[in-house]
mmCIF file of N, CA, C and O in Angstrom:
data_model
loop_
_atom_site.group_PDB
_atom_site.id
_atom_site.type_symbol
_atom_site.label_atom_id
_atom_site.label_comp_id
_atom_site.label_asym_id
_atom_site.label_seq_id
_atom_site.Cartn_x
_atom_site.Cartn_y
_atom_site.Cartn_z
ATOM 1 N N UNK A 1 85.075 119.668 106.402
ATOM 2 C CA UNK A 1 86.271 120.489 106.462
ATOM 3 C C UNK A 1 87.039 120.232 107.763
ATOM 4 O O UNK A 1 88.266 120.133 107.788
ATOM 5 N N UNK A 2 86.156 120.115 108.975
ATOM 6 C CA UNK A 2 87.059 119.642 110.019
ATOM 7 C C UNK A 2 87.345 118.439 109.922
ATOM 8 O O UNK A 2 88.107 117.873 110.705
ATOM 9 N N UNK A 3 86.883 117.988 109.133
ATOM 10 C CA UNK A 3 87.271 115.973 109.633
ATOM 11 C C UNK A 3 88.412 115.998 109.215
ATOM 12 O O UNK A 3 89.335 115.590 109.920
ATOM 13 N N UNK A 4 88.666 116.617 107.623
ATOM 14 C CA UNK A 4 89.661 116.723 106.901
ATOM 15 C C UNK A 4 91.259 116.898 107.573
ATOM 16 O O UNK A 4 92.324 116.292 107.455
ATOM 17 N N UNK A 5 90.594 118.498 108.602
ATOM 18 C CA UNK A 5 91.683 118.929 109.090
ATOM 19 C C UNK A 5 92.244 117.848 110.290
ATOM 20 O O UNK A 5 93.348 117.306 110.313
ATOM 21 N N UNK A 6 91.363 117.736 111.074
ATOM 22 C CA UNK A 6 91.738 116.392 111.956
ATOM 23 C C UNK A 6 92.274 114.954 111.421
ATOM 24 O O UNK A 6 93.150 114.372 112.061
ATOM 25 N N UNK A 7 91.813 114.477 110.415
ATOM 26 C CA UNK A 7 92.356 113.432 109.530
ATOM 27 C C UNK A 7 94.228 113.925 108.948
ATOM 28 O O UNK A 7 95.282 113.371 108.634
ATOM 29 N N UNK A 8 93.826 114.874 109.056
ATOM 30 C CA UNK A 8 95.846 115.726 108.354
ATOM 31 C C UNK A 8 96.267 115.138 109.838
ATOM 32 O O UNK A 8 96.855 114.069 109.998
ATOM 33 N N UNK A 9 95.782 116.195 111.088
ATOM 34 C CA UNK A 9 96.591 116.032 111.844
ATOM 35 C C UNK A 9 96.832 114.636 112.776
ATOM 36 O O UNK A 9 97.511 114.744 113.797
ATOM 37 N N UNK A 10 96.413 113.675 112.501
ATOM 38 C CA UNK A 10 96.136 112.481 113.408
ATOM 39 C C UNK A 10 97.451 111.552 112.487
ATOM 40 O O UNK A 10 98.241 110.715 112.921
ATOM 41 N N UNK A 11 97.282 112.098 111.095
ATOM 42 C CA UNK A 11 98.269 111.067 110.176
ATOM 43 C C UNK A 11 100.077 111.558 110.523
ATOM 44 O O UNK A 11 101.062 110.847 110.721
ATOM 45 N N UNK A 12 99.902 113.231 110.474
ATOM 46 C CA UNK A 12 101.185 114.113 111.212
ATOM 47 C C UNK A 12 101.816 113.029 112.472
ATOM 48 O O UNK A 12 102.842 112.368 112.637
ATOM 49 N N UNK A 13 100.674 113.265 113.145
ATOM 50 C CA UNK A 13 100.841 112.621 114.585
ATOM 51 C C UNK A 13 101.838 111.433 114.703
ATOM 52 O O UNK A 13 103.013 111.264 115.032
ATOM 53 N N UNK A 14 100.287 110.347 114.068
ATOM 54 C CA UNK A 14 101.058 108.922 114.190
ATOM 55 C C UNK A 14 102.670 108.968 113.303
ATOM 56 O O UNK A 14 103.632 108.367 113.781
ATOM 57 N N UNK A 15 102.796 109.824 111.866
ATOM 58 C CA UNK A 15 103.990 109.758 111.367
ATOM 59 C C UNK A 15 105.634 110.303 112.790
ATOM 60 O O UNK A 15 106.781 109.902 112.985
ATOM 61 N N UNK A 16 104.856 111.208 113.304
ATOM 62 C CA UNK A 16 106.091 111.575 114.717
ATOM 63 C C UNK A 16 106.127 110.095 115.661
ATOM 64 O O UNK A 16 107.157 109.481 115.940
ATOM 65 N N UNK A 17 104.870 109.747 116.022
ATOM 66 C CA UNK A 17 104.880 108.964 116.848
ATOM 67 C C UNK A 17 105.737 107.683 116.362
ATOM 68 O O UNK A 17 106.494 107.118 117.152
ATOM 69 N N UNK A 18 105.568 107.207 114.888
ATOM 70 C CA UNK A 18 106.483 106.317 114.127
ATOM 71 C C UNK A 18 108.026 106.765 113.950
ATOM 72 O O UNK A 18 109.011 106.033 113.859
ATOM 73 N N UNK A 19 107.957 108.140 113.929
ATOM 74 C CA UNK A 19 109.616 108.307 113.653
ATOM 75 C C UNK A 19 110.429 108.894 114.842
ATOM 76 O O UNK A 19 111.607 108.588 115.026
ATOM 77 N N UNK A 20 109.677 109.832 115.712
ATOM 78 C CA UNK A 20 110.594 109.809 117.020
ATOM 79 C C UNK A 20 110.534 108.888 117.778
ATOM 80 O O UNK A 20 111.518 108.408 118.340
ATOM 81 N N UNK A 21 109.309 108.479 117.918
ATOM 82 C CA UNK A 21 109.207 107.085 118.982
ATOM 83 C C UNK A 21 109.552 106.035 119.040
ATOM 84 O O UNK A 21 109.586 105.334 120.051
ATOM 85 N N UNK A 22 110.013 105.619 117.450
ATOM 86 C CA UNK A 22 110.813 104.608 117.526
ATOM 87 C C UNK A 22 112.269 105.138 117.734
ATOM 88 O O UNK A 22 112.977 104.383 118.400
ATOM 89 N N UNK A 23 112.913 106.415 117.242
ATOM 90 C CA UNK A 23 114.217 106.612 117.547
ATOM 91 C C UNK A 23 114.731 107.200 119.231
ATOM 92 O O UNK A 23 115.847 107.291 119.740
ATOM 93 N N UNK A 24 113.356 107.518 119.748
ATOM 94 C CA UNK A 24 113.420 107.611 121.416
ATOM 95 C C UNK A 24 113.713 106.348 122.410
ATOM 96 O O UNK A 24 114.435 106.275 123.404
ATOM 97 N N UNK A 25 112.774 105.255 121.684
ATOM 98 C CA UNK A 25 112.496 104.160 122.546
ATOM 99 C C UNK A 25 113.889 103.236 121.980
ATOM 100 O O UNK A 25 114.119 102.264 122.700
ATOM 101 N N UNK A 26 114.829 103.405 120.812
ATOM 102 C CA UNK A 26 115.868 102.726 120.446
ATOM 103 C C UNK A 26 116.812 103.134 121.600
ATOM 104 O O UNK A 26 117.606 102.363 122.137
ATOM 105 N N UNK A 27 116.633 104.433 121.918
ATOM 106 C CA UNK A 27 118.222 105.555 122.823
ATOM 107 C C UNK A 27 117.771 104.998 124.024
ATOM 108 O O UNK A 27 118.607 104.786 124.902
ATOM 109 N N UNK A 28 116.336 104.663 124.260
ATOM 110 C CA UNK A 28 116.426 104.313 125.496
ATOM 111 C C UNK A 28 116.656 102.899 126.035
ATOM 112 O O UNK A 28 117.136 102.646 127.140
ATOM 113 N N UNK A 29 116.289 102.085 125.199
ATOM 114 C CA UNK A 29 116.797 100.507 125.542
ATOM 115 C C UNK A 29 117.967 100.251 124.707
ATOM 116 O O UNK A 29 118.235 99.186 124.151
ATOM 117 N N UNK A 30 118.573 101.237 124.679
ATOM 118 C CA UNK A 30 119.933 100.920 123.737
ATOM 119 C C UNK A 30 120.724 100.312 124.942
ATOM 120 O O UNK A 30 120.932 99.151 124.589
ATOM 121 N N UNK A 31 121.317 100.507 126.283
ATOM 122 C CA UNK A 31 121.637 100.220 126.955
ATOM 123 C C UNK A 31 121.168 98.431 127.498
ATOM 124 O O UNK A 31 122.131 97.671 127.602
ATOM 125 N N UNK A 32 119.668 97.801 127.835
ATOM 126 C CA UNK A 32 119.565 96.635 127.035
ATOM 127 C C UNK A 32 120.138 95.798 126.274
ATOM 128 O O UNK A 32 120.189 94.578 126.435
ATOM 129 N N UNK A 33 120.674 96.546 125.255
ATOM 130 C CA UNK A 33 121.556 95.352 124.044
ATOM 131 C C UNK A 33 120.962 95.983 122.578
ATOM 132 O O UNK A 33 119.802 96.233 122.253
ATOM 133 N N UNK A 34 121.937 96.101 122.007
ATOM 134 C CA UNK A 34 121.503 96.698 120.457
ATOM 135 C C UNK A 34 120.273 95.868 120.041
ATOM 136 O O UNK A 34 119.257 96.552 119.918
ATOM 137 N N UNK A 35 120.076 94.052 119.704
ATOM 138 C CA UNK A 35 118.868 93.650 119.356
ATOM 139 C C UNK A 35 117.416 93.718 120.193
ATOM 140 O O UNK A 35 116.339 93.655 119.600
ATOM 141 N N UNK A 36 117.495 93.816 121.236
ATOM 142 C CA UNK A 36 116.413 94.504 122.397
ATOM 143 C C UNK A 36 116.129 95.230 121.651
ATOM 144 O O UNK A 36 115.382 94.870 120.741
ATOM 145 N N UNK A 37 116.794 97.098 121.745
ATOM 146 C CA UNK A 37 116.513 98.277 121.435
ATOM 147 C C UNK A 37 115.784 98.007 119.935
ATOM 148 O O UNK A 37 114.755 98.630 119.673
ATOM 149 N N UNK A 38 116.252 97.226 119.136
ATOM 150 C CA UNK A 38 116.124 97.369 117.597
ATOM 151 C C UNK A 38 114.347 96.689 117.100
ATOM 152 O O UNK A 38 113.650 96.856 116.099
ATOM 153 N N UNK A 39 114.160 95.876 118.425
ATOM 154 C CA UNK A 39 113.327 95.059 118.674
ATOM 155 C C UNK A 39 112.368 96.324 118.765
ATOM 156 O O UNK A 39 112.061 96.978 117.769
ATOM 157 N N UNK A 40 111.951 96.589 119.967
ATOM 158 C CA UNK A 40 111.509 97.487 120.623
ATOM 159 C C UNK A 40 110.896 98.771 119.819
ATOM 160 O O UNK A 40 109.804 99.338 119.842
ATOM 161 N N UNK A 41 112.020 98.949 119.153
ATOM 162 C CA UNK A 41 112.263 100.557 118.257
ATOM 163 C C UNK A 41 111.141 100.061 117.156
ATOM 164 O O UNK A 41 109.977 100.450 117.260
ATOM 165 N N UNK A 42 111.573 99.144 116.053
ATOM 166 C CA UNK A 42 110.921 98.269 115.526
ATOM 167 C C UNK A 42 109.210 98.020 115.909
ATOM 168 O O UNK A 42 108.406 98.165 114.988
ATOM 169 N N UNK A 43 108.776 97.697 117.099
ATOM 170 C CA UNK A 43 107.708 97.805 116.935
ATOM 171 C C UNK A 43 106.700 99.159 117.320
ATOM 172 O O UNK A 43 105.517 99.389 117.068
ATOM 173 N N UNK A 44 107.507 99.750 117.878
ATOM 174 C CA UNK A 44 106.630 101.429 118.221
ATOM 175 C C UNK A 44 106.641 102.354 116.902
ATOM 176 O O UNK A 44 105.877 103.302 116.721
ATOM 177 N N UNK A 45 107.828 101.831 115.842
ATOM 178 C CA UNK A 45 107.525 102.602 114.862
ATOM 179 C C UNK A 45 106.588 101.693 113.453
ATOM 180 O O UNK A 45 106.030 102.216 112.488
ATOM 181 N N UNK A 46 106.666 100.589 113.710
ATOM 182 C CA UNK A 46 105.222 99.772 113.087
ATOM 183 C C UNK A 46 103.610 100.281 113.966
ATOM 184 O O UNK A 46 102.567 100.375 113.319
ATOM 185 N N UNK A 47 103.645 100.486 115.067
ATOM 186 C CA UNK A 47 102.831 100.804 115.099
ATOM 187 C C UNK A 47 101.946 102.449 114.922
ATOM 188 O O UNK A 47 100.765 102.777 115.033
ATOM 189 N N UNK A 48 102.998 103.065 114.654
ATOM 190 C CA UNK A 48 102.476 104.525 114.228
ATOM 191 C C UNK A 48 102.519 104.434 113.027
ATOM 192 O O UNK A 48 101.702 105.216 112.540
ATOM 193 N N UNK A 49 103.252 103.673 112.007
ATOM 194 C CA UNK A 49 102.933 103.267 110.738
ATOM 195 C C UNK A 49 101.585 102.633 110.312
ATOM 196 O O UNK A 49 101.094 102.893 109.214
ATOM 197 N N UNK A 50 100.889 101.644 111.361
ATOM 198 C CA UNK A 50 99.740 101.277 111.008
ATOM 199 C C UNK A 50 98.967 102.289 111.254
ATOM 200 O O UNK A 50 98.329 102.646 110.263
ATOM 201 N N UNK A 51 98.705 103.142 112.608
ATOM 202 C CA UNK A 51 98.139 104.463 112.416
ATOM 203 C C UNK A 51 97.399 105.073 111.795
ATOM 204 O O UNK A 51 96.205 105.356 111.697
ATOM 205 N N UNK A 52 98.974 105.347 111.089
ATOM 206 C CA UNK A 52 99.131 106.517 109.909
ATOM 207 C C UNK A 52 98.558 106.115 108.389
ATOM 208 O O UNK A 52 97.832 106.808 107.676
ATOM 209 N N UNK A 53 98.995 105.053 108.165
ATOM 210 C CA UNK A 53 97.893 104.023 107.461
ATOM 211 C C UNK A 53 96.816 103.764 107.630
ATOM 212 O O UNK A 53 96.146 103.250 106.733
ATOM 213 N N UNK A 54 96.294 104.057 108.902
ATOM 214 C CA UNK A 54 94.402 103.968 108.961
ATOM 215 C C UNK A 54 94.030 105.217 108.791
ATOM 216 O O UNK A 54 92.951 105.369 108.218
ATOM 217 N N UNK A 55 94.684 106.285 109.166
ATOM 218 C CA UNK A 55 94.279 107.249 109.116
ATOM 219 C C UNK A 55 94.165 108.192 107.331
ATOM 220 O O UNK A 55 93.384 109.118 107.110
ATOM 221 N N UNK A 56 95.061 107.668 106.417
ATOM 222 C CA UNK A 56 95.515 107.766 105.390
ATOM 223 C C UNK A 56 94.328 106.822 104.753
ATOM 224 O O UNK A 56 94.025 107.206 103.623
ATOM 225 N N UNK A 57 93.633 105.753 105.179
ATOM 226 C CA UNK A 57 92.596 105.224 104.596
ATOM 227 C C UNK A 57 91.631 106.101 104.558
ATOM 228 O O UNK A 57 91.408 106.616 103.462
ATOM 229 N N UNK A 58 90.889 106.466 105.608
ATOM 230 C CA UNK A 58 90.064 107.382 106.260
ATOM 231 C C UNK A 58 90.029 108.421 105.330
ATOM 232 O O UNK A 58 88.942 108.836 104.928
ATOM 233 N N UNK A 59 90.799 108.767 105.044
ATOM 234 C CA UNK A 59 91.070 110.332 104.483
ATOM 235 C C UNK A 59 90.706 109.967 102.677
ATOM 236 O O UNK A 59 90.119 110.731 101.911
ATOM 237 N N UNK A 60 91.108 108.960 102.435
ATOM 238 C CA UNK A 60 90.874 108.080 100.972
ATOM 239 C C UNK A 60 89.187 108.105 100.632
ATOM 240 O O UNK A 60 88.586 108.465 99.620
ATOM 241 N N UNK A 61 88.631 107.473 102.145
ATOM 242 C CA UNK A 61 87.134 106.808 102.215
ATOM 243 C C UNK A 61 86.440 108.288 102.172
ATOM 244 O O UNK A 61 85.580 108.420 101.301
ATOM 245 N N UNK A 62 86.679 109.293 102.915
ATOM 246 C CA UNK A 62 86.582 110.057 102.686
ATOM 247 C C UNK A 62 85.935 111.192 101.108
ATOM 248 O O UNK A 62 84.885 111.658 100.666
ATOM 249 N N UNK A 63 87.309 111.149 100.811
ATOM 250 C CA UNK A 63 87.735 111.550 99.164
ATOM 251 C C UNK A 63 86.464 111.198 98.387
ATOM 252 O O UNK A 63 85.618 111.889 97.819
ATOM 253 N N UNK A 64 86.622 109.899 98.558
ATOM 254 C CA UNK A 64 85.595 108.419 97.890
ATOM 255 C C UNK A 64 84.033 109.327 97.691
ATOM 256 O O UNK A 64 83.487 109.691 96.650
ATOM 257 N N UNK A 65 83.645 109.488 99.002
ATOM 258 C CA UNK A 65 82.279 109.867 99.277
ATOM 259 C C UNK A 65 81.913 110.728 98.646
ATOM 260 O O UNK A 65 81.097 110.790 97.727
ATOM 261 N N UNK A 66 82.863 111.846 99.406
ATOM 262 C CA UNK A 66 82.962 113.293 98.640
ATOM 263 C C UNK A 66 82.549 113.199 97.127
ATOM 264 O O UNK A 66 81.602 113.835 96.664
ATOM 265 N N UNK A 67 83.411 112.277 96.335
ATOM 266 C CA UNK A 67 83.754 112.538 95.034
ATOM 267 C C UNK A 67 82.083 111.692 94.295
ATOM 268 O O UNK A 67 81.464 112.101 93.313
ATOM 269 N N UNK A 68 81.768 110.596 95.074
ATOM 270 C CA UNK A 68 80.249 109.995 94.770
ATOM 271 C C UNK A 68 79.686 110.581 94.587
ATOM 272 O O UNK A 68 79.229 110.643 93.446
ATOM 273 N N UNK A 69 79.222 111.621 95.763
ATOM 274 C CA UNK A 69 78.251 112.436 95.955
ATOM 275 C C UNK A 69 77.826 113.632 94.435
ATOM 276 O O UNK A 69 76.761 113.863 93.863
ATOM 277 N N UNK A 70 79.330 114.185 94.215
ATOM 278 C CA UNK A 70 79.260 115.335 92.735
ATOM 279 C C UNK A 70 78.895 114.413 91.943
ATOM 280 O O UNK A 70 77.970 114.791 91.224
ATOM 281 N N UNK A 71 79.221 113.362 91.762
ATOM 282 C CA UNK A 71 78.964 112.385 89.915
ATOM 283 C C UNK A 71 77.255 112.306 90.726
ATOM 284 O O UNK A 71 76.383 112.848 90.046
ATOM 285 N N UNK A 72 76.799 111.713 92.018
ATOM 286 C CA UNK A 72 75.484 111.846 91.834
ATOM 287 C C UNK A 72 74.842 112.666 91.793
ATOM 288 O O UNK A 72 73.647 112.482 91.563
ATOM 289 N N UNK A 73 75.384 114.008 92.009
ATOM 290 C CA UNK A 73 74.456 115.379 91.971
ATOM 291 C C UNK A 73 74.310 115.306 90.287
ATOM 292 O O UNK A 73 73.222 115.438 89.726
ATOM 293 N N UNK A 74 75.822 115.033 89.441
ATOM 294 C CA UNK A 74 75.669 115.302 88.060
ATOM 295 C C UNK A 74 74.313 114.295 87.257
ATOM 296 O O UNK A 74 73.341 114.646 86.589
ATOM 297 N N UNK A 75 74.663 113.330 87.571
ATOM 298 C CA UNK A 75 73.695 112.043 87.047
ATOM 299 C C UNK A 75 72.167 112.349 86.979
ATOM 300 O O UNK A 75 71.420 112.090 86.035
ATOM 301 N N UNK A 76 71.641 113.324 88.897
ATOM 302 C CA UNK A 76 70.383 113.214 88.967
ATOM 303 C C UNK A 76 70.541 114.788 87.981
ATOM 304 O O UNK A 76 69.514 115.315 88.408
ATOM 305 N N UNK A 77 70.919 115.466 87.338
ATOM 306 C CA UNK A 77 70.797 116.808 86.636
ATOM 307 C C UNK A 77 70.660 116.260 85.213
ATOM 308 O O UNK A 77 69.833 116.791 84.470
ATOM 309 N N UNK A 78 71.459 115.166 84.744
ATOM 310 C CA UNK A 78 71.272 114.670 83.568
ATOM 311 C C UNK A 78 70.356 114.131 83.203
ATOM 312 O O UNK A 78 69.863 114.306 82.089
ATOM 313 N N UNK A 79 69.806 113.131 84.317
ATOM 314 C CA UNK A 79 68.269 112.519 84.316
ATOM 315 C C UNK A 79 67.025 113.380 84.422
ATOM 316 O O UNK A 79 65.858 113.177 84.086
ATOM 317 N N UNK A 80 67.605 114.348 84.963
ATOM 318 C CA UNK A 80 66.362 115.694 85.219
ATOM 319 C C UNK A 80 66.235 116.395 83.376
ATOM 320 O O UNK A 80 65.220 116.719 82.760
ATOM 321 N N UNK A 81 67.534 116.423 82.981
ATOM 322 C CA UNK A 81 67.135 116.778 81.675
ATOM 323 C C UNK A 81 66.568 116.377 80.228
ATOM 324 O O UNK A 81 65.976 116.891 79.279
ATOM 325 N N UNK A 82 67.260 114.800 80.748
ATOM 326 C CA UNK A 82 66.483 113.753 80.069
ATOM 327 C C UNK A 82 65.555 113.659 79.809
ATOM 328 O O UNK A 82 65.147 113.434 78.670
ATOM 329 N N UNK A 83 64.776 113.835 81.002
ATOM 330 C CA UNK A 83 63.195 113.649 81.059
ATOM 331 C C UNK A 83 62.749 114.407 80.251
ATOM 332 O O UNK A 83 62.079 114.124 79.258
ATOM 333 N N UNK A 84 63.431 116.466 80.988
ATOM 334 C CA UNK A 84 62.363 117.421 80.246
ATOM 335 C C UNK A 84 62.699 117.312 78.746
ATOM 336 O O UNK A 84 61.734 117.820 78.175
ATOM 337 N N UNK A 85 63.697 116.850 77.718
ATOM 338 C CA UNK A 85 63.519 116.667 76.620
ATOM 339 C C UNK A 85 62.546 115.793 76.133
ATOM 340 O O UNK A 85 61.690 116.064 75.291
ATOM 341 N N UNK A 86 62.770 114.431 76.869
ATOM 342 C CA UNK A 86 61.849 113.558 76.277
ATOM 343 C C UNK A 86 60.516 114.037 76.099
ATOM 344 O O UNK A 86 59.885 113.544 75.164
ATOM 345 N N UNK A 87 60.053 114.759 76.693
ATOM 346 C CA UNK A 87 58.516 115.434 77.134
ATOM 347 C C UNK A 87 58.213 116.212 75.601
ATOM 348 O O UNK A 87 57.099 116.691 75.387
ATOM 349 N N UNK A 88 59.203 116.279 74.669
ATOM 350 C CA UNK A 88 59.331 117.216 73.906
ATOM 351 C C UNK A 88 59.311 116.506 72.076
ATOM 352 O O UNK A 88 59.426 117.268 71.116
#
């Protein structure tokens, strides 16, 4: 439950860090030269995009486990019943 909640907020994060930070770091080397700034802007908001994308994996791999785990709780209940019929 906490990973979860920390996994929300880390993806929040990097998504600000991708969308103000690239429109902060554009205002600020705008002065530079428009292709500088665009440059610049460009890669601070790729990189909170990759981030946000690992973090958005995480949260997937997550899911994944989670969701393994019930089909194997179900499987070993089915095999448990299996048996006690067969006995029968």
């Amino acid at each position: 439950m906490r990973f979860e909640k920390l996994l929300s907020f880390l993806q929040g994060a990097s998504w600000a860090l991708a969308i103000a930070g690239g429109f902060y770091t554009f205002l600020l080397f705008l002065p530079f030269g428009l292709i500088i700034a665009s440059i610049v802007a460009l890669f601070i908001f790729l990189s909170g995009c990759f981030f946000a994308i690992l973090f958005v994996m995480a949260q997937i791999q997550s899911d994944k486990l989670e969701e393994l785990k019930k089909q194997t709780q179900l499987l070993e209940k089915l095999s448990l019943n299996d048996q006690t019929l067969s006995h029968y």
